[in-house]
Tab-separated table of C-alpha atoms and ligand atoms in Angstrom:
chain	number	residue	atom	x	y	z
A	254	UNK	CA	134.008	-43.513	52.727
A	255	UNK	CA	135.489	-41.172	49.765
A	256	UNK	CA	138.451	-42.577	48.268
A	257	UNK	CA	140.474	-39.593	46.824
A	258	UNK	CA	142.735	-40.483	44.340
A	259	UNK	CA	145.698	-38.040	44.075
A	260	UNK	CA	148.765	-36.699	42.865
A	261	UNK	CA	152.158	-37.370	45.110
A	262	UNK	CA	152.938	-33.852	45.887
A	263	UNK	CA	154.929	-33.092	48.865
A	264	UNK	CA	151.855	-31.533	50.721
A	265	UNK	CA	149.887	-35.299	49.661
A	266	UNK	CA	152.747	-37.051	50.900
A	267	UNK	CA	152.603	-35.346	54.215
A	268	UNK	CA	148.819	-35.581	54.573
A	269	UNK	CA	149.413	-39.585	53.415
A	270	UNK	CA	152.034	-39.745	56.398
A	271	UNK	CA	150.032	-38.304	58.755
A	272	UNK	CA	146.898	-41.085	57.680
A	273	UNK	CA	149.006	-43.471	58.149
A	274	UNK	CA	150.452	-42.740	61.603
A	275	UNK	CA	147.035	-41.943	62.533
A	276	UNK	CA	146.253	-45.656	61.658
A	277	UNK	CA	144.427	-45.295	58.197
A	278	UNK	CA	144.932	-47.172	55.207
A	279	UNK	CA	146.914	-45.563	51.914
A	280	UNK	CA	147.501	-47.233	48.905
A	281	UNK	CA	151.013	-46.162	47.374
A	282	UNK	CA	153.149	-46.764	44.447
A	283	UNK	CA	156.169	-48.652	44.538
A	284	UNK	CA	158.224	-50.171	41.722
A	285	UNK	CA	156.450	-53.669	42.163
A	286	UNK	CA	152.976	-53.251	42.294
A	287	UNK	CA	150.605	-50.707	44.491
A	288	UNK	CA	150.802	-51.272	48.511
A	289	UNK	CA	147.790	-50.706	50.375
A	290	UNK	CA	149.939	-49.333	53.288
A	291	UNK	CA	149.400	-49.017	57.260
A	292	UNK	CA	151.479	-48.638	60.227
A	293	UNK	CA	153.394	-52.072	60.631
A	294	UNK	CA	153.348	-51.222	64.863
A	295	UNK	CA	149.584	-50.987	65.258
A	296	UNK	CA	147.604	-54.305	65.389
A	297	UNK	CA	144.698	-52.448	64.799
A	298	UNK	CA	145.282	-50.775	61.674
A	299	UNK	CA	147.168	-53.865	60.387
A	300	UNK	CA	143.679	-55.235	60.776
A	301	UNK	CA	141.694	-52.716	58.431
A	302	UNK	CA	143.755	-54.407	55.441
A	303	UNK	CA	142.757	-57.621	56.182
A	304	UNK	CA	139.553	-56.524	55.929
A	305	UNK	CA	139.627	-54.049	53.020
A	306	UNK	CA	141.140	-56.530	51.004
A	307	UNK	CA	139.353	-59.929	52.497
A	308	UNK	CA	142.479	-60.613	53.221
A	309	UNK	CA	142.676	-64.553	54.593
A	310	UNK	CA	144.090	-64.220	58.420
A	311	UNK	CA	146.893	-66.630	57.717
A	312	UNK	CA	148.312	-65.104	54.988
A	313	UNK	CA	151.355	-62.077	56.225
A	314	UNK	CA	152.071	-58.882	55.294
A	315	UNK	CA	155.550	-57.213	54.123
A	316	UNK	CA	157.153	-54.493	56.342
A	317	UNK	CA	158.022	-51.846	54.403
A	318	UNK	CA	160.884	-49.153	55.736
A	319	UNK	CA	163.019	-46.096	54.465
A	320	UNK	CA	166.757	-46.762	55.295
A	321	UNK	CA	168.311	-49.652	56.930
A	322	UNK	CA	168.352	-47.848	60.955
A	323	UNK	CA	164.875	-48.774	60.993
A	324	UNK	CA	165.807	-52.976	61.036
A	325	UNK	CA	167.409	-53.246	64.385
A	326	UNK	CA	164.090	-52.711	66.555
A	327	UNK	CA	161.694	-54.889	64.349
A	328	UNK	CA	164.329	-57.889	64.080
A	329	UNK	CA	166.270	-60.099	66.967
A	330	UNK	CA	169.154	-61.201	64.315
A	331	UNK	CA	170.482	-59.859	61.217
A	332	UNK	CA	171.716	-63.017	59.021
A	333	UNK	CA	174.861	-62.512	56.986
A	334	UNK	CA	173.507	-63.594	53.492
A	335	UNK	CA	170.775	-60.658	54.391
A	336	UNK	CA	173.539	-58.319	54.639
A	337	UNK	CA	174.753	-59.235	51.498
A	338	UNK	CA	171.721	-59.100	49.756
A	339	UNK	CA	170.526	-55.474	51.112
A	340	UNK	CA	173.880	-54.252	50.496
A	341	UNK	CA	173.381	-55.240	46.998
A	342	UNK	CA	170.200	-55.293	45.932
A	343	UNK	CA	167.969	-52.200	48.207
A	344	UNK	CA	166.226	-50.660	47.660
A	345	UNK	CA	164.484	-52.809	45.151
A	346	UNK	CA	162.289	-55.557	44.478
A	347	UNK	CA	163.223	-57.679	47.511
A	348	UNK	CA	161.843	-59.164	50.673
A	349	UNK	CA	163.986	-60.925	52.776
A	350	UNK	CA	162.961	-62.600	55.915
A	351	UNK	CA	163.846	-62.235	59.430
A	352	UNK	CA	163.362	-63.429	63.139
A	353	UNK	CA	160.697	-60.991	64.217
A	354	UNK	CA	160.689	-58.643	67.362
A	355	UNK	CA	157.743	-58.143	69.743
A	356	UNK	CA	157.531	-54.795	68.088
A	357	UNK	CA	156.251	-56.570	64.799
A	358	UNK	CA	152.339	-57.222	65.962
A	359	UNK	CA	150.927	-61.066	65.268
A	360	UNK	CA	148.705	-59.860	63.025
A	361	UNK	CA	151.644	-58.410	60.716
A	362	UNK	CA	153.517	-62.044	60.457
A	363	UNK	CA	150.328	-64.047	60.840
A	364	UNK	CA	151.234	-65.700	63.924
A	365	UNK	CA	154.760	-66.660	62.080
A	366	UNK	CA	157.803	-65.776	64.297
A	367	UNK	CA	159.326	-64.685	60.914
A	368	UNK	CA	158.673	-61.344	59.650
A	369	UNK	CA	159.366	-60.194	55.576
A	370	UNK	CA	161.198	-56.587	55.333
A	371	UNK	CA	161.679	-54.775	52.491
A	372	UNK	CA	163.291	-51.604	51.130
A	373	UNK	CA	161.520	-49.994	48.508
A	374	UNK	CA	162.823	-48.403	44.942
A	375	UNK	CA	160.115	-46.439	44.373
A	376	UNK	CA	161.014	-42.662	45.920
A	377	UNK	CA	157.226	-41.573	46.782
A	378	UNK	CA	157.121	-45.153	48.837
A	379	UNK	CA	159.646	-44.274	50.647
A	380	UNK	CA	158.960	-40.584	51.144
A	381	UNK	CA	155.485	-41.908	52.426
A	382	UNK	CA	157.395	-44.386	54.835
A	383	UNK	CA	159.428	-41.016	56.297
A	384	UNK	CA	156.537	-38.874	56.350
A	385	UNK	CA	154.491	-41.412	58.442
A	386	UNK	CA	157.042	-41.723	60.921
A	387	UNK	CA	157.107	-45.321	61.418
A	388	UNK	CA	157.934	-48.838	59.153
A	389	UNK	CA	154.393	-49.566	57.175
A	390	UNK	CA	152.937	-52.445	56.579
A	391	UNK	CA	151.830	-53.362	52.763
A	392	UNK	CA	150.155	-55.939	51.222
A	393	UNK	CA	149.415	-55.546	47.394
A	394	UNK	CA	146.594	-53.312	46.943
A	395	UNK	CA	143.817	-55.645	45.379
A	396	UNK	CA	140.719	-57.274	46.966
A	397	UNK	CA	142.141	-60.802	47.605
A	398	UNK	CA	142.134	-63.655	44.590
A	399	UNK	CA	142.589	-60.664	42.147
A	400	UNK	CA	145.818	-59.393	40.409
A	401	UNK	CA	147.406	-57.094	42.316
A	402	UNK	CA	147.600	-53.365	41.152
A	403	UNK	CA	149.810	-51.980	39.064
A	404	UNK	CA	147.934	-48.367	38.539
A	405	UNK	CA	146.484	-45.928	40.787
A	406	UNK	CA	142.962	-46.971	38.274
A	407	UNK	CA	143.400	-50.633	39.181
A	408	UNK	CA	143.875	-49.765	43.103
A	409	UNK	CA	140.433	-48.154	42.595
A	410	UNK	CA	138.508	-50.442	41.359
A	411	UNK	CA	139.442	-52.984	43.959
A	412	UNK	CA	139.325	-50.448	46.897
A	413	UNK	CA	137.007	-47.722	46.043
A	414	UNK	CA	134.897	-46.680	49.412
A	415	UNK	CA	137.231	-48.874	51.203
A	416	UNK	CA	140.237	-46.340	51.871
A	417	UNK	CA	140.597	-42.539	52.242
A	418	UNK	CA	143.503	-42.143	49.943
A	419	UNK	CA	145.383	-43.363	47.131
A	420	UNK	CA	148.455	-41.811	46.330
A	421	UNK	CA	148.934	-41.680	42.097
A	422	UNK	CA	152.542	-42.518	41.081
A	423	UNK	CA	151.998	-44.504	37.671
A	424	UNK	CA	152.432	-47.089	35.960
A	425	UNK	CA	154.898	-49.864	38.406
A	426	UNK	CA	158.226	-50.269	36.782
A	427	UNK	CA	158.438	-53.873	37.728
A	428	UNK	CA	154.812	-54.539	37.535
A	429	UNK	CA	154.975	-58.462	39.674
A	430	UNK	CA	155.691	-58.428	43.572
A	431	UNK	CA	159.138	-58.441	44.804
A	432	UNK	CA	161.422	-61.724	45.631
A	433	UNK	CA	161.184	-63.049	48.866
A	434	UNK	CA	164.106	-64.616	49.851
A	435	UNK	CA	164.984	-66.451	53.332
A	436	UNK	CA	168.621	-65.561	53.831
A	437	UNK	CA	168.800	-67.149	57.427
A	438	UNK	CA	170.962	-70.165	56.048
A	439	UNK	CA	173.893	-71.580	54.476
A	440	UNK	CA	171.750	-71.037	50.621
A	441	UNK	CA	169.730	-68.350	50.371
A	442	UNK	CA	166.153	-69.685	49.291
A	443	UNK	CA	163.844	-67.535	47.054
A	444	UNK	CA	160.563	-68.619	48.196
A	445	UNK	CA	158.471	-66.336	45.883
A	446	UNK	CA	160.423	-65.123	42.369
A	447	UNK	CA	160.281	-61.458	41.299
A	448	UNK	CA	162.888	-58.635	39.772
A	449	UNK	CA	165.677	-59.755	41.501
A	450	UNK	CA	165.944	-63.379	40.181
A	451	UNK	CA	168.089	-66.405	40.967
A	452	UNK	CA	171.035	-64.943	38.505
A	453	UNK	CA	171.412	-62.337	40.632
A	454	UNK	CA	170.914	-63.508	43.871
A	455	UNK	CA	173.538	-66.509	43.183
A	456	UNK	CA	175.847	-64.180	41.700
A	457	UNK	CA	175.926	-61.939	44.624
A	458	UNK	CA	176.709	-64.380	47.209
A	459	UNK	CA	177.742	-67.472	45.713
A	460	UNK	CA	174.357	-70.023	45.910
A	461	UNK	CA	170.736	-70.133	45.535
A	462	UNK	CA	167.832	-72.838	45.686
A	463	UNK	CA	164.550	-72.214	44.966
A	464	UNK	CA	161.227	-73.226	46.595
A	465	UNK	CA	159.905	-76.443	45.193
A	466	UNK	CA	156.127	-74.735	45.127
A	467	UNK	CA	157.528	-71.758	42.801
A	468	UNK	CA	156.333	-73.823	39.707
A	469	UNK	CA	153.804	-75.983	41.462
A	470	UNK	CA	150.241	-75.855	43.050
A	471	UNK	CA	150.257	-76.443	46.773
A	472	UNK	CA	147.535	-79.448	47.576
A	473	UNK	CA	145.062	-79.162	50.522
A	474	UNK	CA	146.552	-78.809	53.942
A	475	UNK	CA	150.331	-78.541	52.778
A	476	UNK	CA	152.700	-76.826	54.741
A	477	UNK	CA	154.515	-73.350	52.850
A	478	UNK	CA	157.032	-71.843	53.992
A	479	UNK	CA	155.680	-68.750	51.369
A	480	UNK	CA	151.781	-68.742	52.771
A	481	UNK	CA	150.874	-66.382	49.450
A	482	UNK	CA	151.704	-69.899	47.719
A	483	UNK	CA	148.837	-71.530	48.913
A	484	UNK	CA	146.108	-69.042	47.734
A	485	UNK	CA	144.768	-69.262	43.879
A	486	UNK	CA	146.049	-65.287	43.705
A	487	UNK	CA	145.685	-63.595	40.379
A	488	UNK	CA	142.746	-65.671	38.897
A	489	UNK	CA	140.587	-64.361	36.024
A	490	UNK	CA	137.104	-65.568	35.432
A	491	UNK	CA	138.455	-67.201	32.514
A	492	UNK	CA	139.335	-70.880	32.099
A	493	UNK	CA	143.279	-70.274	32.037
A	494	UNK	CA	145.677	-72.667	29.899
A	495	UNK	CA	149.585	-72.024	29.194
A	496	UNK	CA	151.277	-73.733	26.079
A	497	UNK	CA	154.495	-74.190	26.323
A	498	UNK	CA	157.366	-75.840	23.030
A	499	UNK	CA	158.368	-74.231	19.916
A	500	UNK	CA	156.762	-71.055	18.833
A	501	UNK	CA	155.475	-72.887	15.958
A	502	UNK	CA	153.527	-75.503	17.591
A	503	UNK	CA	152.526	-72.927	20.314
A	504	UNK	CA	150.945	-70.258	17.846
A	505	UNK	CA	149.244	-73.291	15.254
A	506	UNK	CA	147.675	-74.547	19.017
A	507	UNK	CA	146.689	-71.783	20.442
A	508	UNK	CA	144.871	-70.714	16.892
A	509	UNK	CA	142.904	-74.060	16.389
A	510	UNK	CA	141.803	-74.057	20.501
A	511	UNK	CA	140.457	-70.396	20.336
A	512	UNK	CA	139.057	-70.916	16.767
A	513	UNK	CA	136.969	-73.730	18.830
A	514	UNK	CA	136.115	-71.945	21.736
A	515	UNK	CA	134.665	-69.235	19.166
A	516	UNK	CA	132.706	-71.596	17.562
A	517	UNK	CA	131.050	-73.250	20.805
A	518	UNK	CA	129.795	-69.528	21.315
A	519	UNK	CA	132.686	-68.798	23.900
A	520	UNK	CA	134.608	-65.464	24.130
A	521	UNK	CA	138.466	-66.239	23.644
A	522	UNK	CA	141.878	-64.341	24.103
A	523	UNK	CA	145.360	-64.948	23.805
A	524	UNK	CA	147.946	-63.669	25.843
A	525	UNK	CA	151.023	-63.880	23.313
A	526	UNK	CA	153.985	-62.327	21.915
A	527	UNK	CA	153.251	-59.465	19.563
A	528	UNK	CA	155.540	-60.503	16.797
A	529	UNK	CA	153.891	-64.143	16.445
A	530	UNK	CA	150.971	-64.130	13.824
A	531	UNK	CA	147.711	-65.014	15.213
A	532	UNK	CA	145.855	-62.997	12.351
A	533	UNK	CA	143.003	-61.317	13.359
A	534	UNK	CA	142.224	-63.026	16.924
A	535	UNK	CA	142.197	-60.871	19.632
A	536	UNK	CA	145.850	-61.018	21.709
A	537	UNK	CA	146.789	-59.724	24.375
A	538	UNK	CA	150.430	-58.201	24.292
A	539	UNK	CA	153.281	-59.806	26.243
A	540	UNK	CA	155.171	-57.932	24.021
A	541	UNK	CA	158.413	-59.654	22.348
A	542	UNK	CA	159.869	-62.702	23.776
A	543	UNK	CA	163.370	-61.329	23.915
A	544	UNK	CA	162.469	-58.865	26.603
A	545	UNK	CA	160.593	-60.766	29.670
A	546	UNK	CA	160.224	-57.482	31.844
A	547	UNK	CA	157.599	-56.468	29.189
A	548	UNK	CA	155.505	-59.436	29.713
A	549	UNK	CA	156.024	-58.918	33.442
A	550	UNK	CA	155.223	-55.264	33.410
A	551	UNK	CA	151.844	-56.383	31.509
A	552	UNK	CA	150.912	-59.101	32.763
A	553	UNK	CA	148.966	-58.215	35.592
A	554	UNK	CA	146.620	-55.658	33.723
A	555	UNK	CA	146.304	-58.224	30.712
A	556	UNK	CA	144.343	-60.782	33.795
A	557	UNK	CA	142.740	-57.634	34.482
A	558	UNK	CA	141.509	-56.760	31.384
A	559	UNK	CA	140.201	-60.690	30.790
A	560	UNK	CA	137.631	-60.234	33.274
A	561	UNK	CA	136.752	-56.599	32.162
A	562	UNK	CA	135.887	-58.173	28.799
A	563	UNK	CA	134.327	-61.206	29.906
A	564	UNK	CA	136.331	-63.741	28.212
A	565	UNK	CA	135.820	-67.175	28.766
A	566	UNK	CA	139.122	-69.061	27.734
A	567	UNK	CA	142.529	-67.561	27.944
A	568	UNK	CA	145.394	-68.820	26.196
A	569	UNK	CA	148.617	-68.269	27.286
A	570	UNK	CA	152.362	-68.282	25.659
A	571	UNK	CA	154.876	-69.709	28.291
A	572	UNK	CA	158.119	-68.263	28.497
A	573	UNK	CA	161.348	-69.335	29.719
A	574	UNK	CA	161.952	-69.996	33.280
A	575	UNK	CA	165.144	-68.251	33.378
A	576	UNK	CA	165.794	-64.420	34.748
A	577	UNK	CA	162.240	-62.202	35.435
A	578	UNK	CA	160.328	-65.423	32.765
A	579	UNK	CA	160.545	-67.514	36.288
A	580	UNK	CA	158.586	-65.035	38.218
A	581	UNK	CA	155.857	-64.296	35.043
A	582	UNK	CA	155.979	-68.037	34.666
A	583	UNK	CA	155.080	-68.649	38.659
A	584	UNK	CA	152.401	-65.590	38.420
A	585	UNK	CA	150.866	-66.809	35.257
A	586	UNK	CA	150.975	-70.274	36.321
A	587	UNK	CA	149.089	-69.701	39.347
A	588	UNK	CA	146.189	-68.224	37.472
A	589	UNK	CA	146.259	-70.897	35.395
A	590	UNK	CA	146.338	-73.468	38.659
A	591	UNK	CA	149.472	-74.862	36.638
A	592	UNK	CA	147.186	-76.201	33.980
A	593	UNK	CA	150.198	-75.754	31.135
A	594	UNK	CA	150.552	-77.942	27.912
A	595	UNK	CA	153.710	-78.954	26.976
A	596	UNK	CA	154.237	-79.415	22.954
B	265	AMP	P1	151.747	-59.535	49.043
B	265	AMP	O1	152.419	-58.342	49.661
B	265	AMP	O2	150.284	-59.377	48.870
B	265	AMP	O3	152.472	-59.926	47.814
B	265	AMP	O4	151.923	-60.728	50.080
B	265	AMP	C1	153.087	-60.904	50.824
B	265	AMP	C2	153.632	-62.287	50.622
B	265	AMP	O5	154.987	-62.316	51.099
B	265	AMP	C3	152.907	-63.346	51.434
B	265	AMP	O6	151.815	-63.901	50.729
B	265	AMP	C4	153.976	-64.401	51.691
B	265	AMP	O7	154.003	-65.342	50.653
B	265	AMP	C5	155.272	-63.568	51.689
B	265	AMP	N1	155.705	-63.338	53.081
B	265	AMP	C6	155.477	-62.253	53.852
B	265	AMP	N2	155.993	-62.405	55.088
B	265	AMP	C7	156.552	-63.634	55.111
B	265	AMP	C8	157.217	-64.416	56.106
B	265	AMP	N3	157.424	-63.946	57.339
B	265	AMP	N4	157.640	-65.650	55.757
B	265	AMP	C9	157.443	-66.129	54.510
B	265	AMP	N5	156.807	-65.453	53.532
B	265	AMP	C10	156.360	-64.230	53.816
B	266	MG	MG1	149.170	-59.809	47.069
């Protein structure tokens, strides 16, 4: 199969629709990361993502839809935090979760009886959602175990020959997957971190707990309640470490470990703020620590770009688990299978 890459014109969109409601695959923009898209109603398509991305069977997908009429048939309940939260906060980076309908296929919610809805940001996502005629959908668009996508040039590495189209928006504003949040109690839980963080979802209705795996590996055979948890998602070839104390301690670390990883013939990198002085090692730019959305806008084509250079350590700056930091930290800590350091 050809995988044409191209621009989201009108006419593109319309051809993308038509794919899609035809029950191919089409990776899309949207102001997380890149969707690899198909029509959430059609167990059979749903299938061809599993397989294009090696997708494990257990593991759901996100629905993606245009405007808020489209909830009623795929849902049997609307819970009021949920209002809340899509009154506030779509579209944007947020999944919440509902009580499915029969109209959501197993294959969608992975035999759950949940299913995760969201309302993109990005305007070609949901122009592509309207064109196709029906809710799509999306996982991120990477082969599974890699970082997802956050340009149209990482979708095609991962998914060359694998899908007839992928739709070329730019560079993701968010750049990490959206917050999942089940709303369905008295405290809204955020079961996976993203753009919309705890702040903001306790400060639009009042509470808001967090998932005890968000900043912890899962062991064999544990129960999630998030399955993405359980999978070591977004690991580079490279041995992964995170260092975590003052910036002091953190840099002088950092510089003596790669300095001996050099010298036992290995190929080092540091992921690190730009304004800390690690000389002439090669770093990676989170850029500056005051501003977290950098780190997670880059973040995802920094693990990328390890395994493009064949690097054999990483080292990693932590950041604070407060606002967006909590979602980098959860991302960054699950490459690194939570191996951080604490100074
Ligand atoms: P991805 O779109 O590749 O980021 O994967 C979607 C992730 O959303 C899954 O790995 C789950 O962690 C989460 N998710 C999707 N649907 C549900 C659901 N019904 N219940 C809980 N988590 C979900
Ligand atoms: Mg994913």
């Amino acid at each position: 199969m050809i995988t044409k890459v191209v621009k989201p014109t009108p006419d593109q969109i319309r051809l993308a629709g038509s794919l899609i409601a035809d029950g191919q695959l089409v990776a899309f923009p949207t102001e997380t990361v890149y969707g690899l898209g198909a029509n959430a109603r059609d167990a059979e398509a749903v299938g061809r993502i599993f397989e294009a991305k090696g997708r494990p069977g257990d593991n759901p997908l996100i629905v993606h839809i245009s405007c808020e009429a489209e909830i009623p048939p795929l849902v049997v309940a609307i819970p009021p935090h949920a209002k809340e939260l899509m009154a506030r906060f779509w579209p944007g980076p947020m999944t919440l979760i509902f009580p499915k309908s029969d109209a959501i296929p197993d294959a969608v919610s992975a035999g759950l009886d949940t299913v995760g809805i969201r309302m993109p940001g990005n305007d070609i996502a949901r122009a592509l959602i309207e064109a196709s005629g029906c809710p799509i959908a999306a996982p991120s668009a990477n082969r599974s175990g890699r970082p997802s996508p956050t340009s149209a040039q990482h979708v095609l590495e991962d998914m060359n020959g694998r899908i007839p189209m992928i739709l070329d928006g730019g560079a993701c504003e968010v750049g990490l997957e959206s917050t999942v949040i089940d709303a369905r109690g008295d405290v809204p839980v955020i079961l996976r971190p993203g753009g919309i963080t705890p702040e903001m979802v306790k400060e639009a209705v009042g509470a808001v707990r967090l998932d005890e795996h968000i900043m912890a590996p899962v062991s064999e055979g544990e129960r999630v309640r998030s399955p993405g948890m359980k999978y070591r998602h977004y690991a580079p070839k490279a041995r992964t470490v995170i260092f975590e104390g003052t910036p002091e301690r953190v840099v002088r670390t950092i510089c003596e470990r790669y300095d001996a990883e050099l010298a036992a013939g290995g190929l080092p990198a540091i992921l690190g703020f730009e304004n800390h002085d690690y000389g002439d090692r090669q770093v990676l730019s989170l850029g500056i620590p005051e501003h977290p959305d950098e780190a997670a806008n880059r973040l995802f084509a920094a693990l990328r770009e390890l395994d493009t250079e064949g690097r054999t350590l990483a080292l990693c700056e932590a950041l604070p688990l407060s606002g967006i930091g909590l979602a980098v930290m959860n991302r960054m800590g699950r490459a690194a299978a939570f191996d951080i350091v604490h100074l």
